[in-house]
PDB file of C-alpha atoms in Angstrom:
ATOM      1  CA  MET W   1     -16.272  12.545 -65.012  1.00 36.00           C
ATOM      2  CA  GLN W   2     -19.072  10.020 -65.511  1.00 43.00           C
ATOM      3  CA  LYS W   3     -22.821  11.357 -64.723  1.00 48.00           C
ATOM      4  CA  THR W   4     -25.139   8.339 -65.332  1.00 51.00           C
ATOM      5  CA  LYS W   5     -28.803   9.581 -65.778  1.00 54.00           C
ATOM      6  CA  PRO W   6     -31.406   7.791 -64.472  1.00 48.00           C
ATOM      7  CA  LEU W   7     -32.871   5.082 -67.168  1.00 46.00           C
ATOM      8  CA  SER W   8     -36.501   7.368 -67.069  1.00 43.00           C
ATOM      9  CA  PRO W   9     -36.245  10.346 -68.603  1.00 42.00           C
ATOM     10  CA  ALA W  10     -39.747  10.987 -67.445  1.00 40.00           C
ATOM     11  CA  VAL W  11     -39.079  10.551 -63.801  1.00 34.00           C
ATOM     12  CA  ARG W  12     -38.278  13.905 -62.746  1.00 33.00           C
ATOM     13  CA  THR W  13     -41.015  15.931 -64.171  1.00 32.00           C
ATOM     14  CA  THR W  14     -41.198  18.652 -61.953  1.00 32.00           C
ATOM     15  CA  ALA W  15     -37.660  19.486 -61.726  1.00 32.00           C
ATOM     16  CA  PHE W  16     -37.836  19.221 -58.379  1.00 33.00           C
ATOM     17  CA  SER W  17     -40.910  17.805 -57.376  1.00 35.00           C
ATOM     18  CA  VAL W  18     -39.540  14.262 -56.968  1.00 36.00           C
ATOM     19  CA  CYS W  19     -36.391  13.329 -56.336  1.00 39.00           C
ATOM     20  CA  ALA W  20     -38.360  10.593 -54.819  1.00 40.00           C
ATOM     21  CA  LEU W  21     -38.785  10.202 -59.351  1.00 41.00           C
ATOM     22  CA  LEU W  22     -36.999  10.506 -57.489  1.00 38.00           C
ATOM     23  CA  ALA W  23     -35.271   9.512 -53.836  1.00 39.00           C
ATOM     24  CA  ALA W  24     -37.721  10.004 -57.095  1.00 37.00           C
ATOM     25  CA  THR W  25     -38.403  13.140 -63.143  1.00 34.00           C
ATOM     26  CA  VAL W  26     -37.003  13.391 -66.323  1.00 36.00           C
ATOM     27  CA  LEU W  27     -33.988  12.009 -66.834  1.00 36.00           C
ATOM     28  CA  THR W  28     -32.318  14.822 -64.876  1.00 35.00           C
ATOM     29  CA  ALA W  29     -32.279  13.611 -61.128  1.00 34.00           C
ATOM     30  CA  CYS W  30     -32.606  15.853 -58.267  1.00 36.00           C
ATOM     31  CA  GLY W  31     -31.475  15.529 -54.904  1.00 36.00           C
ATOM     32  CA  ALA W  32     -28.198  17.040 -53.385  1.00 35.00           C
ATOM     33  CA  GLY W  33     -27.913  18.992 -57.000  1.00 37.00           C
ATOM     34  CA  ASP W  34     -27.114  18.138 -60.182  1.00 39.00           C
ATOM     35  CA  GLY W  35     -23.049  17.749 -59.913  1.00 37.00           C
ATOM     36  CA  ASP W  36     -21.437  14.636 -61.299  1.00 36.00           C
ATOM     37  CA  GLY W  37     -22.635  12.207 -59.540  1.00 33.00           C
ATOM     38  CA  ALA W  38     -24.383   9.240 -60.139  1.00 32.00           C
ATOM     39  CA  LYS W  39     -27.867   9.067 -61.047  1.00 35.00           C
ATOM     40  CA  ALA W  40     -29.432   5.793 -60.230  1.00 32.00           C
ATOM     41  CA  ALA W  41     -31.873   3.404 -61.770  1.00 32.00           C
ATOM     42  CA  LYS W  42     -34.499   1.690 -60.285  1.00 29.00           C
ATOM     43  CA  ASP W  43     -37.209  -0.256 -61.593  1.00 30.00           C
ATOM     44  CA  GLY W  44     -35.376  -0.141 -64.768  1.00 32.00           C
ATOM     45  CA  VAL W  45     -35.851   3.477 -65.427  1.00 33.00           C
ATOM     46  CA  SER W  46     -36.318   5.803 -62.883  1.00 34.00           C
ATOM     47  CA  THR W  47     -34.805   6.893 -59.338  1.00 35.00           C
ATOM     48  CA  LEU W  48     -38.708   7.210 -57.990  1.00 37.00           C
ATOM     49  CA  GLU W  49     -37.821   4.351 -56.526  1.00 36.00           C
ATOM     50  CA  THR W  50     -36.581   5.453 -53.568  1.00 37.00           C
ATOM     51  CA  GLY W  51     -37.648   3.208 -51.109  1.00 36.00           C
ATOM     52  CA  SER W  52     -35.526   0.703 -49.274  1.00 36.00           C
ATOM     53  CA  PRO W  53     -35.706  -2.942 -51.136  1.00 36.00           C
ATOM     54  CA  ALA W  54     -37.929  -5.559 -49.899  1.00 35.00           C
ATOM     55  CA  PRO W  55     -36.111  -8.598 -47.725  1.00 33.00           C
ATOM     56  CA  GLY W  56     -34.481 -11.139 -49.652  1.00 37.00           C
ATOM     57  CA  GLY W  57     -35.801 -14.246 -50.620  1.00 39.00           C
ATOM     58  CA  LYS W  58     -39.129 -14.923 -52.117  1.00 42.00           C
ATOM     59  CA  SER W  59     -41.176 -14.007 -49.211  1.00 41.00           C
ATOM     60  CA  GLY W  60     -39.883 -10.293 -50.329  1.00 47.00           C
ATOM     61  CA  ALA W  61     -40.613 -10.784 -53.800  1.00 50.00           C
ATOM     62  CA  SER W  62     -43.901 -11.597 -53.203  1.00 54.00           C
ATOM     63  CA  ALA W  63     -44.562  -8.521 -50.734  1.00 61.00           C
ATOM     64  CA  SER W  64     -42.526  -6.479 -53.211  1.00 73.00           C
ATOM     65  CA  SER W  65     -45.009  -7.485 -56.205  1.00 77.00           C
ATOM     66  CA  LYS W  66     -47.947  -6.929 -54.144  1.00 82.00           C
ATOM     67  CA  THR W  67     -47.247  -3.682 -53.382  1.00 83.00           C
ATOM     68  CA  ASP W  68     -46.684  -3.145 -56.906  1.00 85.00           C
ATOM     69  CA  SER W  69     -49.937  -4.202 -58.322  1.00 88.00           C
ATOM     70  CA  ARG W  70     -51.361  -1.451 -55.933  1.00 91.00           C
ATOM     71  CA  ARG W  71     -48.962   1.151 -57.074  1.00 95.00           C
ATOM     72  CA  PRO W  72     -50.398   4.242 -59.715  1.00 95.00           C
ATOM     73  CA  GLN W  73     -49.171   3.593 -63.098  1.00 94.00           C
ATOM     74  CA  LEU W  74     -47.703   6.287 -65.547  1.00 94.00           C
ATOM     75  CA  ARG W  75     -48.277   6.312 -69.279  1.00 93.00           C
ATOM     76  CA  MET W  76     -46.076   7.675 -71.790  1.00 91.00           C
ATOM     77  CA  ASP W  77     -49.035  10.172 -72.415  1.00 89.00           C
ATOM     78  CA  SER W  78     -49.677  11.294 -68.782  1.00 91.00           C
ATOM     79  CA  SER W  79     -49.463  14.703 -68.137  1.00 90.00           C
ATOM     80  CA  GLU W  80     -47.158  16.677 -66.325  1.00 88.00           C
ATOM     81  CA  GLU W  81     -49.889  17.542 -64.038  1.00 92.00           C
ATOM     82  CA  GLU W  82     -50.666  13.871 -63.478  1.00 94.00           C
ATOM     83  CA  ARG W  83     -46.776  13.228 -62.552  1.00 92.00           C
ATOM     84  CA  ASP W  84     -46.913  15.948 -60.312  1.00 92.00           C
ATOM     85  CA  LYS W  85     -49.858  15.059 -58.548  1.00 94.00           C
ATOM     86  CA  LEU W  86     -48.920  11.541 -57.869  1.00 96.00           C
ATOM     87  CA  LEU W  87     -45.271  12.582 -57.155  1.00 94.00           C
ATOM     88  CA  ASN W  88     -46.766  14.946 -54.527  1.00 95.00           C
ATOM     89  CA  ALA W  89     -48.787  12.331 -53.370  1.00 96.00           C
ATOM     90  CA  TYR W  90     -46.026  10.248 -52.497  1.00 96.00           C
ATOM     91  CA  ASN W  91     -44.092  12.982 -51.098  1.00 96.00           C
ATOM     92  CA  ALA W  92     -46.482  14.182 -48.636  1.00 95.00           C
ATOM     93  CA  CYS W  93     -46.899  10.623 -47.216  1.00 96.00           C
ATOM     94  CA  LEU W  94     -43.137  10.675 -46.719  1.00 97.00           C
ATOM     95  CA  GLN W  95     -43.314  13.919 -45.241  1.00 96.00           C
ATOM     96  CA  ALA W  96     -46.325  12.956 -42.994  1.00 96.00           C
ATOM     97  CA  HIS W  97     -44.210   9.611 -41.813  1.00 97.00           C
ATOM     98  CA  GLY W  98     -41.661  12.146 -40.648  1.00 96.00           C
ATOM     99  CA  VAL W  99     -38.953  11.754 -43.838  1.00 96.00           C
ATOM    100  CA  PRO W 100     -36.799  15.158 -43.456  1.00 96.00           C
ATOM    101  CA  MET W 101     -38.138  17.422 -46.614  1.00 95.00           C
ATOM    102  CA  ASN W 102     -35.735  19.635 -48.621  1.00 92.00           C
ATOM    103  CA  THR W 103     -38.044  22.886 -47.812  1.00 91.00           C
ATOM    104  CA  LYS W 104     -35.214  25.244 -48.656  1.00 90.00           C
ATOM    105  CA  ARG W 105     -35.141  23.989 -52.736  1.00 88.00           C
ATOM    106  CA  ALA W 106     -38.759  23.375 -52.639  1.00 88.00           C
ATOM    107  CA  GLU W 107     -39.453  27.151 -51.780  1.00 88.00           C
ATOM    108  CA  MET W 108     -36.722  27.987 -54.357  1.00 87.00           C
ATOM    109  CA  ALA W 109     -38.309  26.290 -57.314  1.00 84.00           C
ATOM    110  CA  GLY W 110     -41.949  27.211 -56.222  1.00 87.00           C
ATOM    111  CA  ALA W 111     -42.873  24.061 -55.727  1.00 87.00           C
ATOM    112  CA  LYS W 112     -46.033  23.423 -53.327  1.00 88.00           C
ATOM    113  CA  GLN W 113     -44.595  20.259 -51.613  1.00 92.00           C
ATOM    114  CA  ALA W 114     -41.327  19.884 -51.011  1.00 92.00           C
ATOM    115  CA  TRP W 115     -39.321  16.335 -51.443  1.00 93.00           C
ATOM    116  CA  PRO W 116     -37.393  14.066 -49.239  1.00 94.00           C
ATOM    117  CA  MET W 117     -33.919  14.715 -48.351  1.00 92.00           C
ATOM    118  CA  GLN W 118     -31.334  12.386 -50.394  1.00 89.00           C
ATOM    119  CA  GLY W 119     -28.511  10.306 -48.737  1.00 90.00           C
ATOM    120  CA  GLU W 120     -28.221   6.863 -47.908  1.00 91.00           C
ATOM    121  CA  GLU W 121     -28.374   7.745 -44.451  1.00 92.00           C
ATOM    122  CA  ILE W 122     -31.890   8.774 -44.703  1.00 93.00           C
ATOM    123  CA  THR W 123     -32.959   5.916 -46.587  1.00 92.00           C
ATOM    124  CA  LYS W 124     -31.880   3.646 -44.106  1.00 94.00           C
ATOM    125  CA  LYS W 125     -32.868   5.748 -41.079  1.00 95.00           C
ATOM    126  CA  TYR W 126     -36.437   6.308 -42.500  1.00 96.00           C
ATOM    127  CA  LYS W 127     -36.769   2.688 -44.080  1.00 96.00           C
ATOM    128  CA  PRO W 128     -39.865   1.730 -42.308  1.00 96.00           C
ATOM    129  CA  ALA W 129     -41.677   5.650 -43.893  1.00 96.00           C
ATOM    130  CA  PHE W 130     -40.327   4.535 -47.281  1.00 96.00           C
ATOM    131  CA  ASP W 131     -41.851   1.286 -47.182  1.00 95.00           C
ATOM    132  CA  ALA W 132     -45.094   2.545 -45.805  1.00 95.00           C
ATOM    133  CA  CYS W 133     -45.206   4.918 -48.721  1.00 96.00           C
ATOM    134  CA  LEU W 134     -44.127   3.112 -51.576  1.00 96.00           C
ATOM    135  CA  VAL W 135     -47.827   2.287 -52.382  1.00 96.00           C
ATOM    136  CA  LYS W 136     -48.209   5.991 -53.607  1.00 96.00           C
ATOM    137  CA  LEU W 137     -44.947   5.514 -55.732  1.00 95.00           C
ATOM    138  CA  PRO W 138     -45.879   5.589 -59.135  1.00 95.00           C
ATOM    139  CA  LEU W 139     -44.659   2.968 -61.440  1.00 93.00           C
ATOM    140  CA  GLN W 140     -42.999   4.328 -64.810  1.00 91.00           C
ATOM    141  CA  PRO W 141     -44.295   3.475 -67.848  1.00 93.00           C
ATOM    142  CA  PRO W 142     -43.531  -0.199 -69.379  1.00 93.00           C
ATOM    143  CA  GLU W 143     -41.566   1.274 -72.184  1.00 94.00           C
ATOM    144  CA  LEU W 144     -39.482   2.767 -69.707  1.00 93.00           C
ATOM    145  CA  ASP W 145     -38.716  -0.611 -67.677  1.00 92.00           C
ATOM    146  CA  SER W 146     -35.640  -2.352 -69.663  1.00 93.00           C
ATOM    147  CA  ALA W 147     -37.363  -5.426 -67.894  1.00 91.00           C
ATOM    148  CA  VAL W 148     -40.222  -5.107 -69.500  1.00 92.00           C
ATOM    149  CA  ASN W 149     -39.604  -3.606 -72.814  1.00 95.00           C
ATOM    150  CA  PRO W 150     -37.514  -5.786 -75.113  1.00 95.00           C
ATOM    151  CA  HIS W 151     -37.032  -2.724 -77.338  1.00 96.00           C
ATOM    152  CA  TYR W 152     -35.502  -0.683 -74.737  1.00 96.00           C
ATOM    153  CA  THR W 153     -31.583  -0.371 -75.084  1.00 97.00           C
ATOM    154  CA  ASP W 154     -32.568   0.373 -78.798  1.00 96.00           C
ATOM    155  CA  GLN W 155     -34.858   3.349 -77.810  1.00 97.00           C
ATOM    156  CA  TYR W 156     -32.756   4.658 -75.377  1.00 97.00           C
ATOM    157  CA  ARG W 157     -30.021   4.447 -77.688  1.00 97.00           C
ATOM    158  CA  ASN W 158     -32.476   6.830 -80.288  1.00 97.00           C
ATOM    159  CA  PHE W 159     -33.457   8.782 -77.236  1.00 97.00           C
ATOM    160  CA  VAL W 160     -29.326   9.921 -76.468  1.00 97.00           C
ATOM    161  CA  LYS W 161     -29.113  10.578 -80.040  1.00 97.00           C
ATOM    162  CA  CYS W 162     -31.724  13.032 -80.001  1.00 97.00           C
ATOM    163  CA  LEU W 163     -30.353  14.584 -77.116  1.00 97.00           C
ATOM    164  CA  LYS W 164     -27.248  14.852 -79.132  1.00 97.00           C
ATOM    165  CA  GLY W 165     -28.720  16.282 -81.908  1.00 97.00           C
ATOM    166  CA  LYS W 166     -30.245  19.001 -79.446  1.00 96.00           C
ATOM    167  CA  GLY W 167     -26.699  19.825 -78.276  1.00 96.00           C
ATOM    168  CA  ALA W 168     -26.212  17.718 -75.466  1.00 96.00           C
ATOM    169  CA  HIS W 169     -22.516  16.313 -75.289  1.00 96.00           C
ATOM    170  CA  ILE W 170     -23.235  12.929 -74.121  1.00 96.00           C
ATOM    171  CA  HIS W 171     -22.746   8.841 -74.697  1.00 96.00           C
ATOM    172  CA  MET W 172     -24.568   5.821 -73.809  1.00 96.00           C
ATOM    173  CA  THR W 173     -23.404   3.526 -71.176  1.00 96.00           C
ATOM    174  CA  LEU W 174     -24.248  -0.176 -70.837  1.00 96.00           C
ATOM    175  CA  ASN W 175     -24.456  -2.617 -68.046  1.00 95.00           C
ATOM    176  CA  GLU W 176     -22.389  -5.532 -67.802  1.00 95.00           C
ATOM    177  CA  HIS W 177     -25.239  -7.383 -69.592  1.00 94.00           C
ATOM    178  CA  GLY W 178     -25.472  -4.769 -72.448  1.00 95.00           C
ATOM    179  CA  VAL W 179     -28.668  -3.205 -71.621  1.00 95.00           C
ATOM    180  CA  ALA W 180     -28.630   0.693 -71.781  1.00 96.00           C
ATOM    181  CA  ASN W 181     -28.354   2.243 -67.993  1.00 93.00           C
ATOM    182  CA  GLY W 182     -27.813   6.034 -68.634  1.00 94.00           C
ATOM    183  CA  TYR W 183     -25.629   8.455 -70.443  1.00 95.00           C
ATOM    184  CA  THR W 184     -22.329  10.279 -69.032  1.00 94.00           C
ATOM    185  CA  TYR W 185     -21.185  13.604 -70.493  1.00 94.00           C
ATOM    186  CA  ASP W 186     -18.202  13.838 -72.762  1.00 93.00           C
ATOM    187  CA  ASP W 187     -14.779  15.432 -71.078  1.00 89.00           C
ATOM    188  CA  GLY W 188     -15.485  18.449 -73.171  1.00 84.00           C
ATOM    189  CA  GLY W 189     -18.611  19.358 -71.148  1.00 84.00           C
ATOM    190  CA  LYS W 190     -22.507  19.333 -71.285  1.00 90.00           C
ATOM    191  CA  GLY W 191     -22.934  21.391 -73.854  1.00 93.00           C
ATOM    192  CA  ILE W 192     -26.122  22.612 -72.902  1.00 93.00           C
ATOM    193  CA  SER W 193     -27.541  23.903 -69.929  1.00 93.00           C
ATOM    194  CA  GLU W 194     -29.555  21.833 -67.505  1.00 89.00           C
ATOM    195  CA  ASP W 195     -32.774  23.614 -67.901  1.00 89.00           C
ATOM    196  CA  GLU W 196     -31.854  22.616 -71.960  1.00 94.00           C
ATOM    197  CA  GLU W 197     -31.343  19.175 -70.913  1.00 95.00           C
ATOM    198  CA  THR W 198     -34.475  18.589 -69.323  1.00 90.00           C
ATOM    199  CA  LYS W 199     -36.761  20.290 -71.779  1.00 92.00           C
ATOM    200  CA  ALA W 200     -34.934  18.323 -74.749  1.00 95.00           C
ATOM    201  CA  SER W 201     -35.167  14.946 -72.705  1.00 94.00           C
ATOM    202  CA  LYS W 202     -39.057  15.345 -72.122  1.00 91.00           C
ATOM    203  CA  VAL W 203     -39.389  15.900 -76.017  1.00 94.00           C
ATOM    204  CA  CYS W 204     -36.684  13.147 -76.751  1.00 96.00           C
ATOM    205  CA  GLU W 205     -38.196  10.404 -74.402  1.00 94.00           C
ATOM    206  CA  LYS W 206     -41.666  11.039 -76.417  1.00 92.00           C
ATOM    207  CA  GLU W 207     -39.971  10.870 -79.731  1.00 94.00           C
ATOM    208  CA  ALA W 208     -37.746   7.586 -78.681  1.00 96.00           C
ATOM    209  CA  PHE W 209     -40.179   5.412 -76.441  1.00 95.00           C
ATOM    210  CA  SER W 210     -43.541   6.380 -78.201  1.00 88.00           C
ATOM    211  CA  VAL W 211     -42.425   4.204 -81.305  1.00 79.00           C
ATOM    212  CA  LYS W 212     -44.756   1.432 -81.353  1.00 76.00           C
ATOM    213  CA  HIS W 213     -42.636  -1.832 -82.638  1.00 68.00           C
TER     214      HIS W 213
END
């Protein structure tokens, strides 16, 4: 039973406020629930990249780069308040553009701003909305981007080691290029509760990725 976590522990900061971290915060993704489904990793680290991909070709890449240059940039020392503020602004933009929001779960979580409903159909149907709001979706810290951080895999390995030290029954997974792309739960079970995992992820992320090389 595989549950690959998004490369960026930080993205799901308010457990339920991103799912944008998150369509978008920590290594735990939100969305349709925390079953054993895959947790996608975009921009090298987070699920925050829920917008649809830019058209292929150089023009698409250029447009994407231009948009990224205008997006807010998170730092390793960004507070949860800062993250929540930016993610809420992104989700509010999606809501204003007509994207269906997961209001019931937001109410249950006591969140002021709901996040978008998850699913490929939603992403495709509301592609123009995701494209229009992408400029508001915060970029994860460069330390959490495997395309930018040459020490990413080693640091992610330390992140997983830290989580295991806190009771999580997990092991790291690699992509075809040998780069860390998440972790999966061991066959014996998770070892710790979701809340414990979320709290541990925040601590371990800073411990593993704040190290300067």
